Coordinates of C-alpha atoms and ligand atoms in Angstrom, one line a residue:
M6 CA 65.0 42.0 159.7
K7 CA 63.6 40.1 162.7
N8 CA 59.9 40.9 162.2
F9 CA 57.9 43.1 159.8
I10 CA 55.3 44.8 162.0
N11 CA 55.4 48.3 160.7
I12 CA 57.2 50.6 158.4
N13 CA 59.9 51.4 161.0
D14 CA 61.1 47.8 160.7
I15 CA 62.6 48.9 157.4
V16 CA 66.0 50.6 158.0
D17 CA 66.5 52.1 154.5
Y18 CA 63.1 52.5 152.8
K19 CA 64.4 54.0 149.6
S20 CA 66.8 51.1 149.1
I21 CA 64.1 48.4 149.8
V22 CA 61.8 50.0 147.2
K23 CA 64.7 49.9 144.7
E24 CA 65.4 46.3 145.6
A25 CA 61.8 45.3 145.0
I26 CA 61.7 47.0 141.6
E27 CA 64.9 45.1 140.7
L28 CA 63.5 41.8 142.0
K29 CA 60.4 42.3 139.9
K30 CA 62.5 42.1 136.8
D31 CA 63.5 38.5 137.6
P32 CA 61.4 37.3 140.6
Y33 CA 62.7 33.7 140.5
T34 CA 66.3 34.8 140.9
L35 CA 66.1 34.0 144.7
K36 CA 64.2 30.8 144.3
N37 CA 66.6 28.8 146.6
I38 CA 66.7 31.0 149.7
G39 CA 63.4 29.8 151.1
Q40 CA 64.0 26.1 150.5
K41 CA 63.1 23.9 153.5
K42 CA 61.3 26.8 155.1
T43 CA 57.6 27.2 155.7
L44 CA 55.5 30.4 155.7
G45 CA 52.3 30.1 157.7
L46 CA 49.5 32.6 156.9
I47 CA 46.9 33.1 159.6
F48 CA 43.8 35.1 158.7
F49 CA 41.3 36.4 161.2
N50 CA 39.8 38.5 158.4
S51 CA 39.1 38.1 154.7
S52 CA 41.6 38.8 152.0
L53 CA 42.2 38.4 148.3
R54 CA 45.4 40.4 147.5
T55 CA 47.3 39.8 150.7
R56 CA 46.7 36.1 150.7
L57 CA 47.5 35.4 147.1
S58 CA 50.4 37.8 146.7
T59 CA 52.1 36.7 149.9
L60 CA 51.6 33.0 148.9
K61 CA 53.0 33.7 145.5
A62 CA 56.0 35.7 146.9
A63 CA 56.8 32.8 149.2
K64 CA 56.6 30.2 146.4
M65 CA 58.9 32.4 144.3
L66 CA 61.5 32.2 147.1
G67 CA 61.1 28.4 147.2
M68 CA 59.1 28.3 150.5
E69 CA 56.4 25.9 151.5
T70 CA 53.2 27.6 152.6
L71 CA 50.4 26.8 155.1
T72 CA 47.2 28.9 155.3
M73 CA 44.5 29.0 157.9
N74 CA 41.3 31.1 158.1
F75 CA 41.4 31.2 161.9
K76 CA 37.9 32.6 162.5
S77 CA 36.1 29.8 160.7
E78 CA 38.6 27.0 161.0
G79 CA 40.5 27.5 164.3
W80 CA 39.6 27.3 167.9
Q81 CA 38.4 30.5 169.4
L82 CA 41.4 32.0 171.0
E83 CA 41.8 33.5 174.5
F84 CA 44.2 36.4 174.8
E85 CA 43.7 37.3 178.5
E86 CA 46.5 36.3 180.9
N87 CA 45.7 34.4 184.2
T88 CA 42.2 33.7 183.1
I89 CA 39.8 30.8 183.9
M90 CA 38.7 29.8 180.5
L91 CA 35.1 29.0 181.1
N92 CA 33.9 31.3 178.2
N93 CA 33.7 30.3 174.5
S94 CA 37.5 30.3 174.0
A95 CA 38.9 26.8 173.7
E96 CA 42.6 27.6 173.2
H97 CA 45.0 30.2 174.6
I98 CA 47.2 32.2 172.3
K99 CA 50.2 31.0 174.5
E100 CA 49.9 27.5 173.2
A101 CA 48.5 28.4 169.7
A102 CA 51.4 30.7 168.9
Q103 CA 54.0 28.2 170.1
V104 CA 52.3 25.4 168.3
I105 CA 52.2 27.3 165.0
S106 CA 55.9 28.1 165.5
Q107 CA 56.6 24.4 165.4
Y108 CA 55.2 24.1 161.9
C109 CA 56.3 27.5 160.4
D110 CA 59.5 29.5 160.0
I111 CA 57.7 32.7 159.5
I112 CA 54.1 33.5 160.6
G113 CA 52.0 36.1 158.7
I114 CA 49.0 37.5 160.7
R115 CA 46.0 39.4 159.5
A116 CA 43.8 40.8 162.3
F117 CA 41.8 44.0 161.6
A118 CA 40.7 46.6 164.1
Q119 CA 37.4 46.0 165.8
L120 CA 36.6 49.7 165.8
K121 CA 34.9 49.5 169.2
S122 CA 37.6 50.9 171.4
K123 CA 40.6 53.0 170.3
E124 CA 42.6 51.9 173.3
D125 CA 42.0 48.2 172.6
D126 CA 42.8 48.5 168.8
E127 CA 45.9 50.5 169.5
K128 CA 47.1 47.7 171.8
E129 CA 47.3 45.4 168.7
K130 CA 46.4 42.5 170.9
V131 CA 46.5 39.8 168.2
I132 CA 49.8 40.6 166.5
N133 CA 51.5 41.6 169.7
S134 CA 50.5 38.3 171.3
F135 CA 51.9 36.4 168.4
L136 CA 55.1 38.5 168.8
K137 CA 55.2 37.6 172.5
Y138 CA 54.6 33.9 172.3
A139 CA 55.7 32.8 168.8
S140 CA 59.3 31.7 168.5
V141 CA 59.6 32.6 164.8
P142 CA 59.4 36.0 162.9
I143 CA 56.0 37.6 162.5
L144 CA 54.8 39.3 159.3
N145 CA 52.1 41.9 159.6
M146 CA 49.5 41.3 156.8
E147 CA 47.3 44.1 158.2
S148 CA 46.8 44.7 161.8
C149 CA 44.4 47.1 163.6
C150 CA 46.5 50.2 162.9
A151 CA 49.0 49.3 160.1
H152 CA 49.2 47.7 156.7
P153 CA 52.9 48.0 155.9
L154 CA 53.0 45.5 153.0
Q155 CA 50.3 47.6 151.2
A156 CA 52.3 50.8 151.9
L157 CA 55.5 49.2 150.4
A158 CA 53.6 48.1 147.3
D159 CA 52.2 51.7 147.0
A160 CA 55.7 53.2 147.3
I161 CA 56.9 50.8 144.6
T162 CA 54.0 51.9 142.4
I163 CA 54.7 55.6 143.0
E164 CA 58.4 55.2 142.2
E165 CA 57.5 53.3 139.0
N166 CA 55.0 55.9 137.8
K167 CA 56.2 59.3 139.0
K168 CA 57.2 61.8 136.3
I169 CA 59.0 64.3 138.5
S170 CA 61.3 63.7 141.5
N171 CA 58.9 64.9 144.2
P172 CA 55.3 64.6 142.9
K173 CA 52.3 66.1 144.7
I174 CA 50.5 63.2 146.4
V175 CA 47.0 63.6 147.8
L176 CA 45.5 61.1 150.3
S177 CA 41.8 61.6 149.9
W178 CA 39.0 60.2 152.1
A179 CA 36.0 58.9 150.1
P180 CA 32.6 57.7 151.2
H181 CA 31.8 54.1 152.2
P182 CA 28.7 52.5 153.7
K183 CA 30.6 50.6 156.4
A184 CA 33.0 51.8 159.1
L185 CA 36.5 50.9 157.9
P186 CA 39.8 50.9 159.9
H187 CA 42.6 53.4 159.6
A188 CA 45.4 50.9 158.9
V189 CA 45.9 51.5 155.1
A190 CA 45.8 55.3 155.5
N191 CA 48.1 55.2 158.6
S192 CA 50.8 53.2 156.8
F193 CA 50.5 55.2 153.6
V194 CA 51.1 58.4 155.6
N195 CA 54.0 56.9 157.5
M196 CA 55.5 55.7 154.2
A197 CA 55.1 59.1 152.6
K198 CA 56.8 60.8 155.5
I199 CA 59.7 58.3 155.5
N200 CA 60.2 59.0 151.7
D201 CA 59.8 62.7 152.2
Y202 CA 57.0 62.7 149.7
N203 CA 55.1 66.0 149.1
I204 CA 51.8 64.7 150.6
I205 CA 48.7 66.4 151.7
I206 CA 45.6 64.8 153.2
T207 CA 42.0 65.8 152.4
N208 CA 39.0 64.5 154.4
P209 CA 35.7 65.9 155.8
I210 CA 35.7 67.6 159.2
G211 CA 35.7 64.9 161.9
Y212 CA 37.7 62.4 159.9
D213 CA 41.3 63.6 160.7
L214 CA 43.5 60.6 161.2
N215 CA 45.6 60.0 164.4
P216 CA 47.5 63.3 164.9
K217 CA 50.5 61.3 166.1
I218 CA 50.7 59.9 162.6
T219 CA 49.7 62.9 160.5
G220 CA 51.8 65.4 162.5
G221 CA 53.6 67.8 160.2
I222 CA 51.3 67.0 157.2
K223 CA 48.8 69.5 155.8
I224 CA 45.2 68.5 156.1
I225 CA 42.7 70.3 153.9
H226 CA 38.9 69.8 154.4
N227 CA 38.2 71.1 150.9
Q228 CA 38.8 68.1 148.5
E229 CA 38.8 70.2 145.3
E230 CA 41.4 72.6 146.6
A231 CA 43.5 69.7 147.6
F232 CA 43.3 68.1 144.2
E233 CA 44.7 71.1 142.3
K234 CA 47.9 70.1 140.4
A235 CA 48.2 66.8 142.2
D236 CA 50.2 64.1 140.5
F237 CA 48.8 61.1 142.5
I238 CA 45.4 60.8 144.1
Y239 CA 45.4 58.0 146.7
T240 CA 41.9 57.3 147.8
K241 CA 40.7 55.4 150.9
N242 CA 37.8 55.5 153.2
W243 CA 38.3 55.4 157.0
S244 CA 35.9 55.8 159.9
S245 CA 36.3 58.7 162.3
Y246 CA 39.4 58.5 164.5
N247 CA 38.2 61.1 167.0
S248 CA 34.7 59.7 167.3
Y249 CA 36.4 56.3 167.1
G250 CA 35.0 53.9 164.5
K251 CA 31.9 56.0 163.7
I252 CA 30.6 57.1 160.4
L253 CA 29.9 60.8 160.8
V254 CA 29.0 61.7 157.3
N255 CA 28.7 59.6 154.2
D256 CA 28.9 62.6 151.8
N257 CA 28.6 61.4 148.2
S258 CA 30.2 64.7 147.1
W259 CA 33.5 63.2 148.3
K260 CA 33.3 60.4 145.7
I261 CA 36.2 60.6 143.1
N262 CA 35.0 61.5 139.7
K263 CA 36.3 62.6 136.3
T264 CA 35.6 66.3 137.0
K265 CA 37.7 66.2 140.2
M266 CA 40.5 64.3 138.4
E267 CA 40.5 67.2 135.8
L268 CA 41.6 69.6 138.5
T269 CA 44.9 67.6 138.9
N270 CA 48.1 67.5 136.9
N271 CA 46.8 64.4 135.0
A272 CA 47.1 62.6 138.3
K273 CA 47.3 58.8 138.6
F274 CA 44.5 57.3 140.7
M275 CA 45.5 54.8 143.4
H276 CA 43.5 52.6 145.8
C277 CA 44.6 49.6 147.7
L278 CA 41.4 47.5 146.7
P279 CA 38.9 46.1 147.3
V280 CA 37.0 49.2 146.1
R281 CA 33.2 49.8 145.8
R282 CA 32.6 51.1 142.3
N283 CA 30.6 54.3 142.0
V284 CA 30.6 54.7 145.8
I285 CA 34.3 55.5 146.4
V286 CA 35.2 56.2 142.8
D287 CA 33.3 56.4 139.5
D288 CA 33.8 53.7 136.8
S289 CA 35.1 56.4 134.5
V290 CA 38.1 57.0 136.8
L291 CA 38.7 53.3 137.8
D292 CA 38.6 52.1 134.2
S293 CA 40.7 55.0 132.8
N294 CA 44.4 54.9 131.9
S295 CA 45.1 57.0 135.0
S296 CA 44.2 54.1 137.3
L297 CA 47.1 52.3 138.9
V298 CA 45.0 50.0 141.1
I299 CA 46.0 46.8 139.3
N300 CA 49.6 47.8 139.3
Q301 CA 49.4 48.3 143.1
A302 CA 47.9 44.8 143.5
N303 CA 50.7 43.4 141.3
N304 CA 53.3 45.1 143.4
R305 CA 52.0 43.4 146.5
T306 CA 53.9 40.3 145.4
Y307 CA 57.2 42.1 145.1
A308 CA 56.7 44.0 148.4
A309 CA 56.1 40.7 150.1
Q310 CA 58.9 38.9 148.4
T311 CA 61.4 41.6 149.3
V312 CA 60.3 41.6 153.0
L313 CA 60.3 37.8 153.2
K314 CA 63.8 37.8 151.7
K315 CA 65.0 40.2 154.4
I316 CA 63.5 38.1 157.1
I317 CA 64.9 34.8 155.8
L318 CA 68.4 36.2 155.3
N319 CA 68.1 38.4 158.5
E320 CA 69.1 41.4 156.4
K321 CA 68.5 45.1 157.6
Ligands
CP420 N1 44.7 45.6 149.8 C1 44.5 44.5 150.4 O1 45.1 44.2 151.5 O2 43.6 43.6 149.8 P1 43.0 42.3 150.6 O3 42.2 42.8 151.8 O4 42.1 41.7 149.5 O5 44.1 41.4 151.0

């Protein structure tokens, strides 16, 4: 694997999930493959899970790590070509990406959507600029439109917890006071499609995700109908895609509660975290035995470790 930018960089998804589950049994088994290599993690946005799990994954492969919160610690970057840099930007991405490539053998990038312009976000300016100018592999730690490491951890969690071969999985929108990006939901849907999972999406009218991603998947605007006989409820908020980045409704009735979970087939509850308690989901669900959120966070380490291994060894 040259870079890990989106799910399509994985040639055989089922086999990488199996590999991660195997690696989890003895994660230090590959502790020599990253020796004398450095992973650099560049954050343009906050993180708990991605930062710590990817650092841990790298260390379990024997890698050195460097981390930088670019927004607060780096020079403001310029991304425009052929520009006269008289604005606030002190450094061009051309130099920055090449310089970081001198210090690191792999560069992880986190750069969220701005949610101001669909066209701009879909250009994935930050991660694509690093891809263009860095001379080492790039790892997507959540870009504007994709969070493939989260999706891989979610696939591992589903495979570990499913009771039937093709469980019913519901991706459900839930309310949130802030406008959030579509990256987690997009990658979850792409991952479900690649795995041929029996997935349906439920969200209020006006919140349908990018049709290029959801094409072929049933979208129901009645949450309770969607929940019937579900085996997994994956919850996430996202802002409107059509009215890009807007909060159209913040309908509390879409919050996940015990009564809704009782409509399911004893479904497991999933969320990528961080989650706002009693806004997205009630305590009674999050604290119940059906919640897999901590398992998902744990699996972030093995998702990252497996992907880093494939990049280091240049495996498919
Ligand atoms: N799920 C996830 O990516 O968590 P962080 O934003 O804390 O990294």
